[in-house]
Short mmCIF file of C-alpha atoms and ligand atoms in Angstrom, two decimals:
data_model
loop_
_atom_site.label_atom_id
_atom_site.label_comp_id
_atom_site.label_asym_id
_atom_site.label_seq_id
_atom_site.Cartn_x
_atom_site.Cartn_y
_atom_site.Cartn_z
CA MET A 1 84.33 91.52 97.99
CA ILE A 2 85.52 87.97 97.34
CA THR A 3 89.24 87.67 96.66
CA THR A 4 90.26 85.22 93.93
CA LEU A 5 93.73 83.65 93.75
CA LEU A 6 94.96 82.52 90.31
CA ALA A 7 98.25 81.26 88.89
CA GLY A 8 100.05 84.24 87.36
CA ASP A 9 101.51 82.26 84.46
CA ASP A 10 98.04 81.49 83.07
CA PRO A 11 97.20 83.82 80.13
CA ALA A 12 93.48 83.64 81.02
CA ALA A 13 94.30 84.92 84.52
CA ILE A 14 96.31 87.81 83.05
CA ALA A 15 93.41 88.70 80.73
CA ARG A 16 90.97 88.68 83.65
CA ALA A 17 93.33 90.79 85.75
CA ALA A 18 93.68 93.31 82.91
CA ASP A 19 89.87 93.57 82.65
CA ILE A 20 89.58 94.24 86.38
CA LEU A 21 92.27 96.95 86.21
CA ARG A 22 90.71 98.66 83.17
CA ALA A 23 87.39 98.72 85.05
CA GLY A 24 89.05 100.55 87.97
CA GLY A 25 89.54 97.54 90.27
CA LEU A 26 92.53 96.27 92.26
CA VAL A 27 94.81 93.34 91.38
CA ALA A 28 97.81 92.13 93.40
CA PHE A 29 100.68 90.79 91.33
CA PRO A 30 104.25 89.56 91.82
CA THR A 31 107.26 91.67 90.92
CA GLU A 32 110.90 90.68 91.36
CA THR A 33 111.05 92.78 94.56
CA VAL A 34 107.79 92.13 96.49
CA TYR A 35 104.10 91.72 95.58
CA GLY A 36 102.41 94.93 94.44
CA LEU A 37 98.80 96.09 94.82
CA GLY A 38 97.98 97.49 91.39
CA ALA A 39 95.44 99.97 90.07
CA ASP A 40 95.15 102.05 86.88
CA ALA A 41 97.56 104.91 87.59
CA LEU A 42 95.66 107.32 85.35
CA SER A 43 92.40 106.93 87.29
CA ALA A 44 92.23 108.92 90.53
CA THR A 45 89.30 106.82 91.78
CA ALA A 46 91.04 103.51 91.06
CA VAL A 47 94.14 104.75 92.86
CA ALA A 48 92.06 105.91 95.84
CA GLY A 49 91.07 102.23 96.17
CA ILE A 50 94.70 101.32 96.87
CA PHE A 51 94.92 103.74 99.79
CA ALA A 52 91.64 102.41 101.21
CA ALA A 53 92.59 98.71 100.84
CA LYS A 54 95.99 99.21 102.49
CA ASP A 55 94.90 101.81 105.08
CA ARG A 56 97.76 103.80 103.60
CA PRO A 57 98.26 107.42 104.74
CA ALA A 58 97.32 109.77 101.86
CA ASP A 59 100.62 111.69 102.16
CA ASN A 60 102.68 108.64 101.13
CA PRO A 61 103.02 108.70 97.30
CA LEU A 62 102.91 105.61 95.08
CA ILE A 63 105.33 104.13 92.57
CA VAL A 64 103.96 103.88 89.02
CA HIS A 65 104.92 100.73 87.12
CA VAL A 66 105.25 100.84 83.34
CA ALA A 67 106.05 98.30 80.62
CA ASP A 68 109.05 100.14 79.11
CA VAL A 69 111.11 103.35 79.09
CA ALA A 70 108.89 104.98 76.46
CA ALA A 71 105.86 104.62 78.75
CA ALA A 72 107.90 106.10 81.60
CA ARG A 73 108.93 109.13 79.52
CA ARG A 74 105.28 109.87 78.71
CA LEU A 75 104.55 110.30 82.43
CA THR A 76 107.29 112.89 82.99
CA ARG A 77 107.92 116.50 81.95
CA SER A 78 111.57 115.74 81.33
CA PHE A 79 113.71 112.65 81.30
CA PRO A 80 117.30 113.76 82.00
CA ALA A 81 120.42 112.04 80.64
CA LEU A 82 121.07 110.35 84.00
CA ALA A 83 117.58 108.84 83.87
CA GLU A 84 118.25 107.51 80.38
CA ARG A 85 121.48 105.95 81.61
CA ALA A 86 119.90 104.46 84.73
CA ALA A 87 116.94 103.11 82.77
CA ALA A 88 119.10 101.61 80.03
CA ALA A 89 121.25 99.78 82.58
CA MET A 90 118.70 98.88 85.26
CA TRP A 91 115.25 98.48 83.66
CA PRO A 92 113.50 96.14 83.84
CA GLY A 93 114.74 95.95 87.43
CA PRO A 94 114.53 96.98 91.09
CA LEU A 95 115.30 100.69 90.65
CA THR A 96 112.61 103.38 90.97
CA LEU A 97 113.38 106.82 89.50
CA VAL A 98 111.81 110.02 90.88
CA LEU A 99 111.39 112.51 88.03
CA PRO A 100 109.46 115.69 87.17
CA ARG A 101 105.82 114.70 87.03
CA GLY A 102 103.91 114.75 83.75
CA GLU A 103 100.40 116.19 83.37
CA ALA A 104 98.62 112.83 83.05
CA VAL A 105 99.63 111.76 86.56
CA PRO A 106 96.85 112.38 89.11
CA ASP A 107 97.56 114.19 92.41
CA VAL A 108 96.53 111.19 94.47
CA ILE A 109 99.57 109.24 93.17
CA THR A 110 102.17 111.84 94.02
CA ALA A 111 100.60 113.08 97.27
CA GLY A 112 100.46 116.47 95.58
CA GLN A 113 104.19 116.60 94.85
CA ASP A 114 105.63 117.83 91.56
CA THR A 115 107.52 114.56 91.05
CA VAL A 116 106.53 111.04 90.07
CA ALA A 117 108.22 107.72 90.96
CA LEU A 118 108.55 105.27 88.03
CA ARG A 119 109.79 101.74 87.52
CA VAL A 120 109.80 98.94 84.93
CA PRO A 121 109.54 95.71 86.94
CA ALA A 122 111.50 92.62 85.88
CA HIS A 123 108.91 89.94 86.60
CA PRO A 124 107.27 88.14 83.65
CA VAL A 125 103.82 88.24 85.30
CA ALA A 126 104.09 91.98 86.04
CA LEU A 127 105.24 92.73 82.49
CA ALA A 128 102.54 90.54 80.93
CA LEU A 129 99.92 92.35 83.03
CA LEU A 130 101.23 95.82 82.11
CA ARG A 131 101.15 94.92 78.43
CA ALA A 132 97.72 93.27 78.61
CA CYS A 133 96.02 96.18 80.34
CA GLY A 134 97.86 98.86 78.38
CA ARG A 135 97.92 101.32 81.31
CA PRO A 136 100.57 102.36 83.80
CA LEU A 137 99.88 100.72 87.15
CA ALA A 138 100.28 102.37 90.53
CA ALA A 139 101.45 99.54 92.76
CA PRO A 140 102.75 99.91 96.31
CA SER A 141 103.60 96.77 98.25
CA ALA A 142 100.47 94.62 98.69
CA ASN A 143 100.44 94.63 102.50
CA ARG A 144 98.38 96.45 105.11
CA SER A 145 100.21 99.68 105.75
CA GLY A 146 103.03 99.26 108.29
CA ARG A 147 103.32 95.46 107.95
CA PRO A 148 106.24 93.58 106.38
CA SER A 149 106.01 93.61 102.59
CA PRO A 150 104.52 90.45 101.02
CA THR A 151 106.98 88.16 99.28
CA ARG A 152 104.46 85.36 98.61
CA ALA A 153 100.85 85.33 97.42
CA GLU A 154 99.73 83.91 100.79
CA HIS A 155 101.07 87.06 102.54
CA VAL A 156 98.88 89.20 100.30
CA LEU A 157 95.88 87.04 101.11
CA ALA A 158 96.64 87.27 104.85
CA ASP A 159 96.64 91.09 104.71
CA LEU A 160 94.12 91.93 101.97
CA ASP A 161 91.55 89.11 101.79
CA GLY A 162 88.24 90.75 100.89
CA ARG A 163 89.98 94.01 99.91
CA VAL A 164 91.41 93.05 96.52
CA ALA A 165 89.54 91.44 93.62
CA LEU A 166 92.31 89.18 92.35
CA ILE A 167 95.76 87.98 93.42
CA LEU A 168 98.10 86.61 90.75
CA ASP A 169 100.36 84.00 92.31
CA GLY A 170 103.92 84.02 90.99
CA GLY A 171 105.56 82.10 93.84
CA PRO A 172 108.18 83.64 96.17
CA THR A 173 109.74 86.87 94.88
CA LEU A 174 113.40 87.05 93.84
CA HIS A 175 114.74 89.90 95.99
CA GLY A 176 112.26 89.92 98.87
CA LEU A 177 113.09 93.61 99.48
CA GLU A 178 111.56 96.66 97.80
CA SER A 179 113.08 98.64 94.95
CA SER A 180 115.66 101.34 95.57
CA VAL A 181 114.17 104.83 95.13
CA LEU A 182 116.51 107.31 93.41
CA ASP A 183 115.55 110.98 93.13
CA LEU A 184 116.92 112.57 89.94
CA THR A 185 115.21 115.95 90.31
CA GLY A 186 117.91 117.62 92.43
CA PRO A 187 121.45 118.82 91.66
CA ARG A 188 122.82 115.33 92.40
CA PRO A 189 121.16 111.89 92.44
CA LEU A 190 119.77 111.22 95.92
CA LEU A 191 118.96 107.70 97.13
CA LEU A 192 115.69 108.14 99.04
CA ARG A 193 115.19 104.49 99.90
CA ARG A 194 117.72 101.67 100.11
CA GLY A 195 116.60 98.64 98.20
CA ALA A 196 117.44 95.76 95.94
CA ALA A 197 119.67 97.93 93.71
CA THR A 198 122.70 98.78 95.85
CA LEU A 199 124.28 102.20 96.38
CA GLU A 200 127.60 100.75 95.19
CA GLN A 201 125.95 99.64 91.92
CA LEU A 202 124.31 103.03 91.40
CA ARG A 203 127.55 104.96 92.03
CA GLU A 204 129.41 102.78 89.59
CA LEU A 205 126.75 103.45 86.99
CA LEU A 206 125.98 107.14 87.58
CA GLY A 207 128.94 108.65 89.42
CA PRO A 208 128.27 110.55 92.67
CA VAL A 209 125.02 109.53 94.39
CA ASP A 210 124.06 110.98 97.77
CA ALA A 211 122.50 108.80 100.44
CA LEU A 212 119.56 110.35 102.28
CA ASP A 213 120.51 111.87 105.62
CA GLU A 214 117.46 111.21 107.76
CA SER A 215 118.50 113.78 110.34
CA ASP A 216 118.16 116.48 107.64
CA ALA A 217 114.55 117.73 107.68
CA ALA A 218 114.74 119.35 104.23
CA ALA A 219 116.08 116.16 102.65
CA LEU A 220 113.46 114.14 104.49
CA ARG A 221 110.67 116.12 102.81
CA ARG A 222 111.75 114.58 99.52
CA SER A 223 110.90 111.11 100.84
CA PRO A 224 107.41 111.31 102.35
CA GLY A 225 107.21 107.55 102.95
CA LEU A 226 109.84 107.74 105.68
CA ARG A 227 107.45 109.50 108.04
CA HIS A 228 105.45 106.34 108.56
CA ARG A 229 105.71 103.12 110.51
CA HIS A 230 107.06 100.38 108.24
CA TYR A 231 107.93 96.73 107.80
CA ALA A 232 106.93 95.81 111.34
CA PRO A 233 105.62 92.43 112.45
CA ARG A 234 103.18 92.35 115.37
CA ALA A 235 105.94 91.11 117.68
CA ARG A 236 108.33 93.76 119.01
CA VAL A 237 111.67 93.70 117.23
CA LEU A 238 114.99 94.21 119.01
CA LEU A 239 118.00 94.73 116.75
CA VAL A 240 121.34 93.73 118.32
CA ALA A 241 124.93 93.36 117.12
CA GLU A 242 126.00 90.11 115.49
CA GLY A 243 127.01 87.80 118.37
CA ALA A 244 124.83 89.57 120.96
CA GLY A 245 121.72 87.48 120.30
CA GLU A 246 122.02 84.96 123.13
CA ALA A 247 122.34 87.60 125.85
CA ALA A 248 119.35 89.55 124.48
CA VAL A 249 117.30 86.35 124.33
CA GLU A 250 118.12 85.59 127.97
CA ARG A 251 116.90 89.00 129.07
CA ALA A 252 113.67 88.56 127.11
CA LEU A 253 113.12 85.08 128.56
CA ALA A 254 113.75 86.42 132.07
CA ALA A 255 111.06 89.01 131.38
CA GLY A 256 108.67 86.17 130.50
CA GLU A 257 108.44 86.93 126.79
CA ARG A 258 107.87 84.39 124.02
CA VAL A 259 111.02 85.11 122.08
CA ALA A 260 112.59 84.21 118.74
CA LEU A 261 116.16 84.77 117.60
CA VAL A 262 116.88 85.63 113.96
CA CYS A 263 120.52 85.29 112.96
CA ARG A 264 122.94 83.83 110.46
CA ARG A 265 124.93 81.74 112.98
CA GLU A 266 124.43 78.28 114.39
CA VAL A 267 123.61 78.99 118.06
CA GLU A 268 122.33 77.11 121.08
CA THR A 269 119.33 78.97 122.42
CA GLN A 270 116.08 78.41 124.26
CA ALA A 271 114.42 80.86 121.91
CA LEU A 272 112.71 79.77 118.71
CA LEU A 273 115.60 79.98 116.25
CA LEU A 274 115.11 81.36 112.74
CA ARG A 275 118.44 80.86 111.06
CA LEU A 276 118.66 82.86 107.84
CA PRO A 277 121.30 82.31 105.12
CA GLY A 278 124.75 83.82 105.51
CA ASP A 279 124.56 85.09 101.94
CA LEU A 280 122.92 88.52 102.17
CA ALA A 281 120.91 88.26 98.95
CA ALA A 282 119.35 85.04 100.24
CA PHE A 283 118.89 86.63 103.70
CA GLY A 284 117.00 89.52 102.10
CA ARG A 285 114.83 87.13 100.11
CA GLU A 286 113.69 85.32 103.26
CA LEU A 287 113.55 88.11 105.84
CA PHE A 288 109.94 89.36 105.52
CA ALA A 289 108.54 85.83 105.17
CA GLY A 290 110.47 84.91 108.33
CA LEU A 291 109.06 87.86 110.32
CA ARG A 292 105.53 86.94 109.23
CA ALA A 293 106.07 83.27 110.17
CA LEU A 294 107.20 84.30 113.67
CA ASP A 295 104.03 86.37 114.08
CA ALA A 296 101.99 83.35 113.03
CA ALA A 297 103.82 81.26 115.67
CA GLY A 298 102.67 83.66 118.40
CA ILE A 299 106.09 85.14 119.13
CA GLU A 300 106.04 88.38 121.19
CA ARG A 301 109.68 89.46 120.92
CA ILE A 302 111.99 89.02 117.95
CA VAL A 303 115.70 89.49 118.59
CA VAL A 304 117.50 90.05 115.26
CA GLU A 305 121.25 90.15 114.84
CA ALA A 306 122.64 92.89 112.60
CA VAL A 307 124.22 92.09 109.22
CA PRO A 308 127.16 93.88 107.55
CA GLU A 309 126.01 97.16 106.04
CA GLN A 310 127.45 96.62 102.57
CA GLY A 311 125.68 95.95 99.29
CA ILE A 312 122.20 94.58 99.88
CA GLY A 313 123.07 94.47 103.60
CA ALA A 314 122.40 98.24 103.75
CA ALA A 315 118.80 97.70 102.59
CA ILE A 316 118.36 94.83 105.06
CA MET A 317 119.61 96.98 107.95
CA ASP A 318 117.32 99.84 106.88
CA ARG A 319 114.29 97.50 107.06
CA LEU A 320 115.41 96.02 110.38
CA ARG A 321 115.86 99.46 111.96
CA ARG A 322 112.39 100.51 110.85
CA ALA A 323 110.88 97.23 112.01
CA ALA A 324 112.56 97.75 115.39
CA ALA A 325 111.26 101.33 115.58
CA GLY A 326 107.73 100.10 114.74
P1 AMP B 401 105.88 101.21 98.45
O1 AMP B 401 105.47 101.15 97.02
O2 AMP B 401 104.80 100.89 99.43
O3 AMP B 401 107.10 100.38 98.66
O4 AMP B 401 106.27 102.71 98.74
C1 AMP B 401 106.70 103.58 97.73
C2 AMP B 401 107.90 104.38 98.16
O5 AMP B 401 108.26 105.30 97.12
C3 AMP B 401 107.65 105.20 99.41
O6 AMP B 401 108.81 105.20 100.21
C4 AMP B 401 107.37 106.58 98.83
O7 AMP B 401 107.65 107.61 99.76
C5 AMP B 401 108.32 106.61 97.63
N1 AMP B 401 107.85 107.56 96.61
C6 AMP B 401 106.84 107.39 95.74
N2 AMP B 401 106.67 108.50 94.97
C7 AMP B 401 107.60 109.37 95.37
C8 AMP B 401 107.92 110.71 94.98
N3 AMP B 401 107.26 111.35 94.01
N4 AMP B 401 108.93 111.32 95.63
C9 AMP B 401 109.62 110.67 96.60
N5 AMP B 401 109.35 109.41 97.02
C10 AMP B 401 108.36 108.78 96.42
MG1 MG B 402 105.38 99.44 101.13
#
């Protein structure tokens, strides 16, 4: 398969992408979080193509993207009051809601679960595509499974060249981190995945929201994606406290490793320095692109300094911990 790259703001490109999707093919497109790899969510064979292209484990369910709340309701058995409130305040936006699955949703999307994950993305290209093709789109991040999520069209090409028919280029994505995944099927809202919508924001909007306790096996079953390796560059990642970067770099250099230091401070170091912005929203926007650039530079060990675990910082730390565990 030859992969074509087209500007996402061109209506002819959107029309072509919609044709490919209606015919059961795959199209990568920008959202405000990261790039997604889309397929017609109502076609089990089209969706199977996503798993094959990404090498994604079949037990990791997909998020379904829709153009508006009405389209989301049609894919559920019930849409509780909290979902209405969350959708009214946050959609289009970086919040995914897990709800009782409707009959139209194929098993392959939900990994056999009785719930479905839904989101209205806030990117003009994603919305134009959803409207043009007139179908809900299953769209996980458009990376090879386990790799950092793509925040630019070139990242999609690097991972999926020859595996996706068309990539719509929308430039760098706004958040650079995935959506937050909120399960509304239990007695209390449960945040399954930290993301671009913060826990503080969700609590202010919805009242009590539980954060997933990953040491709780029963809770963990509600978030199948957590079982898998995630967000990892090829280089090994070492996460250290803010201020501890230089010492960790010295140990890596002594061990003969080609090392990079990722931090928010101005530091003197013999490592390749990737200084990310102090502002956490900007840090999040640049993180995955930075990890990919360090891979491309042939780095073997990435020392990353921790960031404060508030607001979007909690999502950043979640990704860094998983990258370090990779
Ligand atoms: P990705 O789109 O690659 O960022 O991954 C989608 C995320 O949503 C994964 O963490 C999945 O485990 C999660 N997810 C999708 N559907 C469900 C569902 N029905 N229940 C719980 N989590 C889900
Ligand atoms: Mg992903």
